[in-house]
CSV table of C-alpha atoms in Angstrom, one decimal:
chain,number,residue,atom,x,y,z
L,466,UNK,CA,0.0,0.0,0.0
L,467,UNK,CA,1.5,3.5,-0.9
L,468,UNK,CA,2.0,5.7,2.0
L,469,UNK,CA,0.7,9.0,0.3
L,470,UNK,CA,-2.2,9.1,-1.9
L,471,UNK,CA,-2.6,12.1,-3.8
L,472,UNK,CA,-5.5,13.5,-5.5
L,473,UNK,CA,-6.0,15.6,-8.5
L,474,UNK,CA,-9.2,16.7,-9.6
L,475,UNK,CA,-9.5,17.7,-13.0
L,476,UNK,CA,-12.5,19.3,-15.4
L,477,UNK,CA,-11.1,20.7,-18.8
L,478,UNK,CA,-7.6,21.3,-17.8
L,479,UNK,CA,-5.8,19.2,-20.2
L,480,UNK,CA,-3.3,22.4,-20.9
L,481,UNK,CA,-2.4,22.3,-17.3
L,482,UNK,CA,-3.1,19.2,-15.8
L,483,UNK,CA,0.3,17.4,-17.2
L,484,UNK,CA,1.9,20.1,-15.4
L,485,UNK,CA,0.5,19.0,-12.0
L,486,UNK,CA,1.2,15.6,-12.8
L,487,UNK,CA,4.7,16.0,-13.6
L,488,UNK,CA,5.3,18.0,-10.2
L,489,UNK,CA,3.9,14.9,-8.3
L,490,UNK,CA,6.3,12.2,-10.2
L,491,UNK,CA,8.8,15.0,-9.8
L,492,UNK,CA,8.7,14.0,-5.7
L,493,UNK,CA,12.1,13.4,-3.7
L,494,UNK,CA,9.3,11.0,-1.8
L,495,UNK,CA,8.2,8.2,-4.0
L,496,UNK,CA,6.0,6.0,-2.3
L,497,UNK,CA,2.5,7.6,-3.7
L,498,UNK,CA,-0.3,7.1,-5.3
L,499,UNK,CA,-2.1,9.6,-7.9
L,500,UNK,CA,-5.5,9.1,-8.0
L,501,UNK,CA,-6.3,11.6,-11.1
L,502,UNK,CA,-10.5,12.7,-11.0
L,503,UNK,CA,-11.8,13.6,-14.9
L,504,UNK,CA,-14.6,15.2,-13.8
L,505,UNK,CA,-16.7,14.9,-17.3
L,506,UNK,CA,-14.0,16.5,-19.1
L,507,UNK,CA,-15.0,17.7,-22.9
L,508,UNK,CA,-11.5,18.1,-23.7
L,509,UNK,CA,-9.0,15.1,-24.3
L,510,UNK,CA,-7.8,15.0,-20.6
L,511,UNK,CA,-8.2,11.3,-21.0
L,512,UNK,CA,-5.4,10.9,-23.7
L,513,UNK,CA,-3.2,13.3,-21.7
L,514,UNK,CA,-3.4,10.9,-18.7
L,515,UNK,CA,-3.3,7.9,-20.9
L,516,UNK,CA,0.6,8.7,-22.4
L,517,UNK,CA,2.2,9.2,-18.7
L,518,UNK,CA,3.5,5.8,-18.4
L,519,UNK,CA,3.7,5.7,-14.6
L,520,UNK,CA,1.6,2.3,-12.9
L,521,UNK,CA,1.6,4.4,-9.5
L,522,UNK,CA,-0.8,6.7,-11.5
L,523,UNK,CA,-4.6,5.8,-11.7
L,524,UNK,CA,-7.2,7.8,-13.8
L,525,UNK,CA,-10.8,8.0,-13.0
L,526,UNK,CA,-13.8,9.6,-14.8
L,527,UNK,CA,-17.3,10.0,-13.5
L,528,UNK,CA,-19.8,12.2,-14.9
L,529,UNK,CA,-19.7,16.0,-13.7
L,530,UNK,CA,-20.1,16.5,-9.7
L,531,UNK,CA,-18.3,19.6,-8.9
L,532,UNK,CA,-14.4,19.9,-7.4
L,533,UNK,CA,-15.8,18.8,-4.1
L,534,UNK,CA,-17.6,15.2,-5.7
L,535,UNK,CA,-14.5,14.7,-7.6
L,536,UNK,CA,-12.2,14.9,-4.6
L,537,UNK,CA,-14.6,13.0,-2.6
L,538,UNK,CA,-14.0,10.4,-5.1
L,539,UNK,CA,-10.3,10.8,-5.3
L,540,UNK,CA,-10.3,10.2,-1.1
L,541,UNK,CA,-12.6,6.9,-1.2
L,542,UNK,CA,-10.6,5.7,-3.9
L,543,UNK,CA,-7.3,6.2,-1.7
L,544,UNK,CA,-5.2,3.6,0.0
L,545,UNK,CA,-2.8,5.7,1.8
L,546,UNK,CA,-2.9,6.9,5.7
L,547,UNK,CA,-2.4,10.2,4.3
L,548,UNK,CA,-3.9,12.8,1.8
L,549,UNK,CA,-2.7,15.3,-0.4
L,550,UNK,CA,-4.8,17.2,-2.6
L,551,UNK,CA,-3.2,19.2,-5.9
L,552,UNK,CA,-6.0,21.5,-8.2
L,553,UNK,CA,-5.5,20.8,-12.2
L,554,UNK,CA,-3.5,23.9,-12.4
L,555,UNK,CA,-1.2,24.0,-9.4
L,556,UNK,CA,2.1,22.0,-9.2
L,557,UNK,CA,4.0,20.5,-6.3
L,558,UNK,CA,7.9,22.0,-5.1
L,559,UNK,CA,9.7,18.7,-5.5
L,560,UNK,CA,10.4,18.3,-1.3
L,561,UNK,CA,6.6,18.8,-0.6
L,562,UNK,CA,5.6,15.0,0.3
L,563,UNK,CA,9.2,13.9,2.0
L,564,UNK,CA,9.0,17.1,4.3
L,565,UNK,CA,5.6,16.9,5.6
L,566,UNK,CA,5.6,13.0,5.7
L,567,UNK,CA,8.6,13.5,7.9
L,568,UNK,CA,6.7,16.0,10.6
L,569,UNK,CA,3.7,13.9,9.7
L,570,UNK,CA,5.4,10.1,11.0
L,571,UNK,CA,7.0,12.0,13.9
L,572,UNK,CA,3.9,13.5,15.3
L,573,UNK,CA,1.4,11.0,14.9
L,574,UNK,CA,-1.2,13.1,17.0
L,575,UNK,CA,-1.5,15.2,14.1
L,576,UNK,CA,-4.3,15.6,11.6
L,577,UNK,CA,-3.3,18.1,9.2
L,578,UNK,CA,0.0,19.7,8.8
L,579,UNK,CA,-0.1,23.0,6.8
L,580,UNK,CA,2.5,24.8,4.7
L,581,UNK,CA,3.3,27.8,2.6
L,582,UNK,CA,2.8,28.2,-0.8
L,583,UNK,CA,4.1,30.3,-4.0
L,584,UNK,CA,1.8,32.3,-6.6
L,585,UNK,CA,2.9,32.2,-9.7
L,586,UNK,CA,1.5,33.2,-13.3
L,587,UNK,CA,0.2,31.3,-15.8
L,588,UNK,CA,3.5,30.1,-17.1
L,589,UNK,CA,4.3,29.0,-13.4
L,590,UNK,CA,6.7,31.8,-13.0
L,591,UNK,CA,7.0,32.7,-9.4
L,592,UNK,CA,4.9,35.8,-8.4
L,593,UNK,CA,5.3,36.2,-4.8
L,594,UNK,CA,5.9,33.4,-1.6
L,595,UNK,CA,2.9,33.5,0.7
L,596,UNK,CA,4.4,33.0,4.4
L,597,UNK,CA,1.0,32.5,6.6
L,598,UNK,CA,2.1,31.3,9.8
L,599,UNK,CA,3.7,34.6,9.8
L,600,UNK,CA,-0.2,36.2,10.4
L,601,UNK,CA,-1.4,33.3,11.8
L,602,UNK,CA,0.5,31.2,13.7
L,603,UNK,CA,-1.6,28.5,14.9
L,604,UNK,CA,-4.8,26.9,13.4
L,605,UNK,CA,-7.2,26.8,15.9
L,606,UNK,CA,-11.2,26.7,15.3
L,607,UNK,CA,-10.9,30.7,15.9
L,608,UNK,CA,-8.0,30.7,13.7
L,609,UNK,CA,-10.0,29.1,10.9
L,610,UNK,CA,-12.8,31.4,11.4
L,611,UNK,CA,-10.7,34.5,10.8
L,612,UNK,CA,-9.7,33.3,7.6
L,613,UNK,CA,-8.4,30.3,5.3
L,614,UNK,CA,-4.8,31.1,5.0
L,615,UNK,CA,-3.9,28.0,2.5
L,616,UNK,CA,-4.5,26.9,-0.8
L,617,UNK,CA,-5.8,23.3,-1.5
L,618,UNK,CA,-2.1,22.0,-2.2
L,619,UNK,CA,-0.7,23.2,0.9
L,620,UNK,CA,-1.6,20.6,3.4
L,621,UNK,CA,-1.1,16.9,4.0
L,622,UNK,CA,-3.6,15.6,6.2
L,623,UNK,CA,-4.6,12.3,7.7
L,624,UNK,CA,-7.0,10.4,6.0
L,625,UNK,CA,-8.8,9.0,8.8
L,626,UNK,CA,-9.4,12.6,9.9
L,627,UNK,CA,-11.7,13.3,6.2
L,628,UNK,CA,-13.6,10.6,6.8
L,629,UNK,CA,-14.6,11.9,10.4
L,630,UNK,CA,-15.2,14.9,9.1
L,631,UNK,CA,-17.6,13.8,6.6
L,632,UNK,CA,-15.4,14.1,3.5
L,633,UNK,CA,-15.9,17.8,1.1
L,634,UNK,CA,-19.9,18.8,1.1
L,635,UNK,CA,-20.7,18.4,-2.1
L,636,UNK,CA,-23.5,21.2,-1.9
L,637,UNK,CA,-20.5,23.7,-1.6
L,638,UNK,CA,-19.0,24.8,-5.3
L,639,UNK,CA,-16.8,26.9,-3.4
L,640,UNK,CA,-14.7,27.2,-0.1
L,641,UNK,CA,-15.4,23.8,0.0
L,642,UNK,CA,-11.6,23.4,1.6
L,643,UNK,CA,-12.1,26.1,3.8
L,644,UNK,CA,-15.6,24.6,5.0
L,645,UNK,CA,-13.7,21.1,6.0
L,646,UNK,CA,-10.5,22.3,7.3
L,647,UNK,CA,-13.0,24.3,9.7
L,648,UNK,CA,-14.8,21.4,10.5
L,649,UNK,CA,-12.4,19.3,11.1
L,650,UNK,CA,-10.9,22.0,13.8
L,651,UNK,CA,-14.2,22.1,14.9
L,652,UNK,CA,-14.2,18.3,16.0
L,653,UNK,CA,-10.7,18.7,17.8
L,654,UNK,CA,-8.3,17.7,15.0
L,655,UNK,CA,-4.8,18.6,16.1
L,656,UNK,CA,-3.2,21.0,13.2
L,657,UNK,CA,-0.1,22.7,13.0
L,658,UNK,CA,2.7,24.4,10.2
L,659,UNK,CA,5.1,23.6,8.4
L,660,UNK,CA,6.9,26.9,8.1
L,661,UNK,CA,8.3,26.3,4.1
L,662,UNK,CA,6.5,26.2,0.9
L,663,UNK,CA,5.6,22.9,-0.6
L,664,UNK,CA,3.3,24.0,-4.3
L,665,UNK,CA,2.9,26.4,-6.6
L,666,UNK,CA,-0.5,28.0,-6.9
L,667,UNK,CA,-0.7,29.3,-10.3
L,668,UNK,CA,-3.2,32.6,-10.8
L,669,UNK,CA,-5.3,32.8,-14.0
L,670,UNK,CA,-8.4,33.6,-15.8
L,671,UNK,CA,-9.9,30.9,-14.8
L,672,UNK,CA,-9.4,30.4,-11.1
L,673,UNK,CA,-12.4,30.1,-9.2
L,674,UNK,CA,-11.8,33.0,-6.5
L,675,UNK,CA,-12.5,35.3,-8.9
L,676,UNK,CA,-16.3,34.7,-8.8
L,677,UNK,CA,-17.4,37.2,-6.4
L,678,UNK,CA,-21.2,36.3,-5.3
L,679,UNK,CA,-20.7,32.7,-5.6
L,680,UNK,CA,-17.6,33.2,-3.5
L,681,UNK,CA,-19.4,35.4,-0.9
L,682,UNK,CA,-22.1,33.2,-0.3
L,683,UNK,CA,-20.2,30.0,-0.2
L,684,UNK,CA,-18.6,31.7,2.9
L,685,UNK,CA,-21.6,32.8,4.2
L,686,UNK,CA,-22.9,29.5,3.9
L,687,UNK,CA,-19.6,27.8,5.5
L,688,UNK,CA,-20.4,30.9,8.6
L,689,UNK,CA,-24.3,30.1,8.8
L,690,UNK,CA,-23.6,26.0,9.2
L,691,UNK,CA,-19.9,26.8,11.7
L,692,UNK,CA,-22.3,28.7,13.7
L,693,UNK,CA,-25.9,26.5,14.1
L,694,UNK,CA,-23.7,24.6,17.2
L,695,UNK,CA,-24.8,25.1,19.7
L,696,UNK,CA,-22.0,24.0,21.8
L,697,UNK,CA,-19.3,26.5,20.4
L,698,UNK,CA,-16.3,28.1,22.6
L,699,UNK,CA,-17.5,31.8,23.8
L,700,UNK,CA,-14.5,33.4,21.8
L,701,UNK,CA,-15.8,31.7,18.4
L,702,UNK,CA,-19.2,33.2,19.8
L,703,UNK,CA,-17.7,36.5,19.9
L,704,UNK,CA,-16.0,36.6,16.5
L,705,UNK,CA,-19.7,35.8,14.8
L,706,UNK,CA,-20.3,39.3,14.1
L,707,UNK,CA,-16.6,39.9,12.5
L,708,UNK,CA,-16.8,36.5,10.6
L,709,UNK,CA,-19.7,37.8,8.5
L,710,UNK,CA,-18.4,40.9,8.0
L,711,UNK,CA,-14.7,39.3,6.7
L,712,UNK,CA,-17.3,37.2,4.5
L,713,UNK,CA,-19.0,40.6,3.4
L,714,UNK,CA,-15.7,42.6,2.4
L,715,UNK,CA,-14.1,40.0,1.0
L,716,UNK,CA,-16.8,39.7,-1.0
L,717,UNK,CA,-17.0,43.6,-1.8
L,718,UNK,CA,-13.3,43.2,-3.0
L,719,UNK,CA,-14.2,40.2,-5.6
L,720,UNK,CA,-16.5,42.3,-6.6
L,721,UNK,CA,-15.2,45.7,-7.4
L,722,UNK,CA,-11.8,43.7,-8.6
L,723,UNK,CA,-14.4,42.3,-11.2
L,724,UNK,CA,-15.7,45.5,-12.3
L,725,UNK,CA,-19.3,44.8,-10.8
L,726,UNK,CA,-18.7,47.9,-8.5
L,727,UNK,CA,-23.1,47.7,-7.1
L,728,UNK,CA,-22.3,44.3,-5.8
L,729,UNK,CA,-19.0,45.6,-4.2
L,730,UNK,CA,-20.9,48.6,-2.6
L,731,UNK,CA,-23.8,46.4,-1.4
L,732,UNK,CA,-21.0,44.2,0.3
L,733,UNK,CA,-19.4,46.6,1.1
L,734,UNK,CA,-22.1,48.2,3.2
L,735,UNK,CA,-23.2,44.8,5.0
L,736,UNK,CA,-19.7,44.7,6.1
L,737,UNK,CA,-19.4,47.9,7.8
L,738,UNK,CA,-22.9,47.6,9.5
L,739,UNK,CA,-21.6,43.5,10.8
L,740,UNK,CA,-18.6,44.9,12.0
L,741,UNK,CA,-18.2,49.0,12.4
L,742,UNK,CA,-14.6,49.1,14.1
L,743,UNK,CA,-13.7,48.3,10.2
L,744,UNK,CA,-13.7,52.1,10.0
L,745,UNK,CA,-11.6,52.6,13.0
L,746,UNK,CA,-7.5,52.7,12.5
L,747,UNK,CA,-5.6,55.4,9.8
L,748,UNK,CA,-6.5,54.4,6.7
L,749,UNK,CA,-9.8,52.5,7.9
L,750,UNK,CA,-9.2,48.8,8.5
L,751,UNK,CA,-11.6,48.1,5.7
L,752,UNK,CA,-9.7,50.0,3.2
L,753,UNK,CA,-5.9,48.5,4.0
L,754,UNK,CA,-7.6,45.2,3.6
L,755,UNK,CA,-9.9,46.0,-0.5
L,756,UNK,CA,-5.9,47.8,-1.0
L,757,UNK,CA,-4.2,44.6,-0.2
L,758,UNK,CA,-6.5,42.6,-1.9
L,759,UNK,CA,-6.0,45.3,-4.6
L,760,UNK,CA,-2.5,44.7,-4.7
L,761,UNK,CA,-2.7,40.9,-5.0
L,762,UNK,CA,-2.3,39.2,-8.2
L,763,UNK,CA,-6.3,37.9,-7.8
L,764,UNK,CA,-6.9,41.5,-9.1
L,765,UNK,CA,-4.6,42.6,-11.6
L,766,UNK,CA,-5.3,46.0,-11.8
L,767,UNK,CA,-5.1,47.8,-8.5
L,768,UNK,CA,-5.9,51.8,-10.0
L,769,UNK,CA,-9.2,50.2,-12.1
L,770,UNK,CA,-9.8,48.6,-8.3
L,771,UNK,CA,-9.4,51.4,-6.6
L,772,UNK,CA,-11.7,53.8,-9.1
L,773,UNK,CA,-14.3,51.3,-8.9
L,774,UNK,CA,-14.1,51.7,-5.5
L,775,UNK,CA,-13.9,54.9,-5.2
L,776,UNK,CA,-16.7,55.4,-7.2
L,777,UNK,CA,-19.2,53.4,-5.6
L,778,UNK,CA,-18.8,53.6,-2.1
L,779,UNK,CA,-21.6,52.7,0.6
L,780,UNK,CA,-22.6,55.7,2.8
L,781,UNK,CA,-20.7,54.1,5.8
L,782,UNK,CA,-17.4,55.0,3.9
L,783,UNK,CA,-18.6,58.3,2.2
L,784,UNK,CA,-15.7,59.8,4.2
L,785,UNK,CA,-13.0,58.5,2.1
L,786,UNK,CA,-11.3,60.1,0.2
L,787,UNK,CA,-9.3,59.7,-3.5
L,788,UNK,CA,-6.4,61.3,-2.0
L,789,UNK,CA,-6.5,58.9,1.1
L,790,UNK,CA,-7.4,56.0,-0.6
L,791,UNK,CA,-4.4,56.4,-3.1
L,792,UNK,CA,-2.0,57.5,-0.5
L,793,UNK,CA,-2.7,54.2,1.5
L,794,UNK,CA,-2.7,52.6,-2.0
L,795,UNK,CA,0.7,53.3,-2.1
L,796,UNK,CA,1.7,52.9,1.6
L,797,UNK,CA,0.4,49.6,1.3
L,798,UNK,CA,2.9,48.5,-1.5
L,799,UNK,CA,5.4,50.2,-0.3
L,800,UNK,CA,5.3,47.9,3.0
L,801,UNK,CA,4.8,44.5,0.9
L,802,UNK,CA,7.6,45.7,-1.1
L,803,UNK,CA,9.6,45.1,2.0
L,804,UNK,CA,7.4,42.2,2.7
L,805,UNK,CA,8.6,40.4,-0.2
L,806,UNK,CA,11.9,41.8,-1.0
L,807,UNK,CA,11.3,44.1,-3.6
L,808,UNK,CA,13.3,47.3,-2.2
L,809,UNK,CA,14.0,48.8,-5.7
L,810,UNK,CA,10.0,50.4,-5.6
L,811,UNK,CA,9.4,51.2,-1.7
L,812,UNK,CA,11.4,55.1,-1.4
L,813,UNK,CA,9.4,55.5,-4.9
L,814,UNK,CA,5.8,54.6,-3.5
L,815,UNK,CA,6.8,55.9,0.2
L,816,UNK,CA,6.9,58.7,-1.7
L,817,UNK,CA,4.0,58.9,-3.3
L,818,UNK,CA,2.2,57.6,-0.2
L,819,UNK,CA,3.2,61.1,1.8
L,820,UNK,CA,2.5,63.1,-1.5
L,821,UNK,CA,-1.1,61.9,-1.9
L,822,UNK,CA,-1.6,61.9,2.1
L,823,UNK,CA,1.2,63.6,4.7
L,824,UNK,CA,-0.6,62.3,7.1
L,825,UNK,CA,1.6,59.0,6.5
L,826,UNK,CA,4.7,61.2,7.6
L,827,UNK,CA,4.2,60.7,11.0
L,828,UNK,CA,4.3,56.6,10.4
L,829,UNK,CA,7.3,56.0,11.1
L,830,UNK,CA,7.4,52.1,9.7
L,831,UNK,CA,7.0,53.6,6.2
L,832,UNK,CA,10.0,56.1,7.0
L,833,UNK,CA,12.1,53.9,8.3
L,834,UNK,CA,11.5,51.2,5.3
L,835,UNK,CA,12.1,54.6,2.9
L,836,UNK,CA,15.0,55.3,4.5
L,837,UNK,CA,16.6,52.1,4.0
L,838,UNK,CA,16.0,51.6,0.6
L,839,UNK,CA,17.3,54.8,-0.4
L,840,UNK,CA,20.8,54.1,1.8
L,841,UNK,CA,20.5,50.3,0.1
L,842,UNK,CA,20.6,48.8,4.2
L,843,UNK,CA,18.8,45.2,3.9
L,844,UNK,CA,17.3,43.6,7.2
C-alpha cells in the first residue's frame, strides 16, 4: 500500500493538468499514489493521462459533480494513511511529500500539517511566496474562522481525519476546503505548520476565487452551518459578528476587482454595519484590507480597483477620500515591497504615499522602510 495518496481533480484542464502531474512524479518521496478525477472532461484530458506511463498513476472519470464530488471520489478511492490534494493547475515543489511525511510520521497526533505556498502566473513563474504562519500562527477553530490562510495544495492531512469529518460537502461549489479544514478544527483535529513552501499556486483567468457572489455566499454558507452549534467556545461566539463581515468585504473586493462595483458597494455596506470598528485605524481597516487585496495578483489592476471603489462607495465610507485612498494605496505597496523583498520600488511609493496623504509622515514604519531603501541597508 502507498503511504501517500494524492488526488487531483480535473475538469477541462488538459493544458495544465500534465503540469500538475509532472510535479507529483517529480517528488524526492516516491511511495505515492495519484489518483487523477476527470470530472466529465469535454477536452482530451483522458489521452493526456493515458501517455504518462507511470503504474503508481490511476485515472478516473465519472460524470460532472463539482471539485468537491471529484475529490470525494479521489479520497474513497485512496489507499494511503495520508492525503494530499493538488488543483488541475497547481504543481507540487519537489520536497513537498518527503518534508511533511517526515513532521507527519514523527507526530502521529497530528491531523493536518499546513504549509506555505508560492503564486505564480500562468507560465508557473513565481509571483510572490505566501508565508501565513507569519499572520497566523496557529490553526485553531478561531483561527479558521478569521480566515483560510492555505490553498488546496498546501496541506497533508490524515486520512482518517476526512472521513470523520464527513469528506468535502458536495452542496459547496466553493470554499469547500475552507468549509472542511474548519470542520475538522471544529471536531478537535490537532493541526499545526510547516513553516516552508511545498506548491505552486498558479493565478489565471480561470481560477475560481474570482467569482465574487458565488464566492461570498459559499462563505456565508460555510459561517451560517460553523455557527448552528450550539456547543461553540465563547471566543468563536464572539468573532460571529466579524466572521460575516470578513465574509462581506471579502466579497466587496471580488466584486469591485471584477468590475461589478453595485455588488462591491452592497457588500461593502453589510460589512461595515456586521462589524463597524472596520472604520476605526488610519486608513480604515476596511480599506488597508480591499488595498491589499487590490494589490494581490487575484486582481490585476489595483488603479481600475481602486476607481471602482472609489466610485461606488456605501454611505458608511462616504468619508473617504481619493487622496486617502491612493496614498494608503501606495503605503500599502510600499510595506509589501519590503514584505517580499522588492526594495527597488518602496522610497518610490513611500513617496508617493506622503505626497497623496502627509498624514503617513508621522508613520514612522513607512520612514524607516524609505529610508533604508534609499541608503541600500537590507534587514
Amino acid at each position: 500500500m502507498p503511504k501517500v495518496s494524492v488526488i487531483i481533480p480535473s475538469y477541462n484542464r488538459a493544458d495544465m493538468v500534465l503540469d500538475a502531474v509532472r510535479s507529483v512524479q517529480a517528488q524526492t518521496f516516491t511511495d505515492w499514489e495519484l489518483i487523477v478525477v476527470d470530472d466529465g472532461s469535454k477536452d482530451n484530458t483522458r489521452e493526456v493521462i493515458g501517455e504518462v506511463a507511470d503504474q503508481r498513476i490511476r485515472y478516473i472519470y465519472q460524470e460532472n459533480k463539482g471539485l468537491p464530488g471529484a475529490r470525494n471520489t479521489g479520497i474513497r478511492n485512496a489507499r494511503g494513511e495520508w492525503i494530499a490534494f493538488l488543483d488541475s493547475d497547481d504543481a507540487f515543489l519537489p520536497g513537498k511529500l518527503a518534508a511533511q511525511l517526515a513532521v507527519m510520521q514523527a507526530r502521529p497526533g497530528l491531523g493536518l500539517l499546513a504549509a506555505g505556498f508560492i503564486e505564480t502566473d500562468r507560465e508557473l513563474r513565481p509571483l510572490r511566496e505566501m508565508r501565513p504562519w507569519e499572520n497566523q500562527p496557529t490553526l485553531t477553530l478561531l483561527d479558521w474562522v478569521r480566515g483560510c490562510p492555505i490553498c488546496p495544495g498546501a496541506p497533508l492531512v490524515r486520512k482518517s481525519w476526512l472521513e470523520k469529518a464527513g469528506l468535502f460537502d458536495e452542496r459547496m461549489p466553493f470554499v469547500e476546503d475552507w468549509d472542511l479544514w474548519l470542520r475538522m478544527a471544529y471536531l478537535g483535529c490537532p493541526m499545526d505548520w510547516l513553516p516552508v513552501p511545498v506548491c505552486y499556486y498558479r493565478i489565471h483567468g480561470g481560477n475560481m476565487v474570482r467569482q465574487a457572489v458565488l464566492m461570498k455566499n459559499g462563505m456565508l454558507t460555510l459561517f451560517d452551518k460553523l455557527y448552528s452549534h450550539e456547543d461553540l467556545p465563547a471566543e468563536v461566539l464572539a468573532l460571529r459578528d466579524q466572521a460575516y463581515a470578513n465574509a462581506y468585504l471579502n466579497g466587496a473586493a471580488r466584486a469591485y476587482a471584477g468590475k461589478d462595483p453595485g455588488e462591491g458597494c452592497t457588500s461593502l455596506s453589510k460589512a461595515l454595519r456586521f462589524d463597524p470598528d472596520l472604520l476605526q485605524g488610519r486608513p480604515p481597516r476596511a480599506l488597508s484590507s480591499l488595498i491589499s487585496f487590490a494589490l494581490s495578483p487575484l486582481c490585476g489592476d489595483a488603479p481600475g480597483f481602486l476607481n471602482s471603489m472609489l466610485d461606488a462607495l456605501p454611505p458608511e465610507a462616504s468619508g473617504w477620500t481619493r487622496r486617502q485612498a491612493f496614498g494608503a494605496f501606495h503605503a500599502v505597496r510600499a510595506f509589501e515591497a519590503a514584505r517580499y523583498g522588492h526594495p527597488d520600488t518602496i522610497f518610490r511609493d513611500a513617496a508617493a504615499a506622503v505626497w497623496q496623504d502627509p498624514s503617513w509622515l508621522a508613520n514612522r514604519g513607512l520612514i524607516a522602510i524609505a529610508l533604508r531603501s534609499l541608503l541600500g541597508l537590507k534587514d
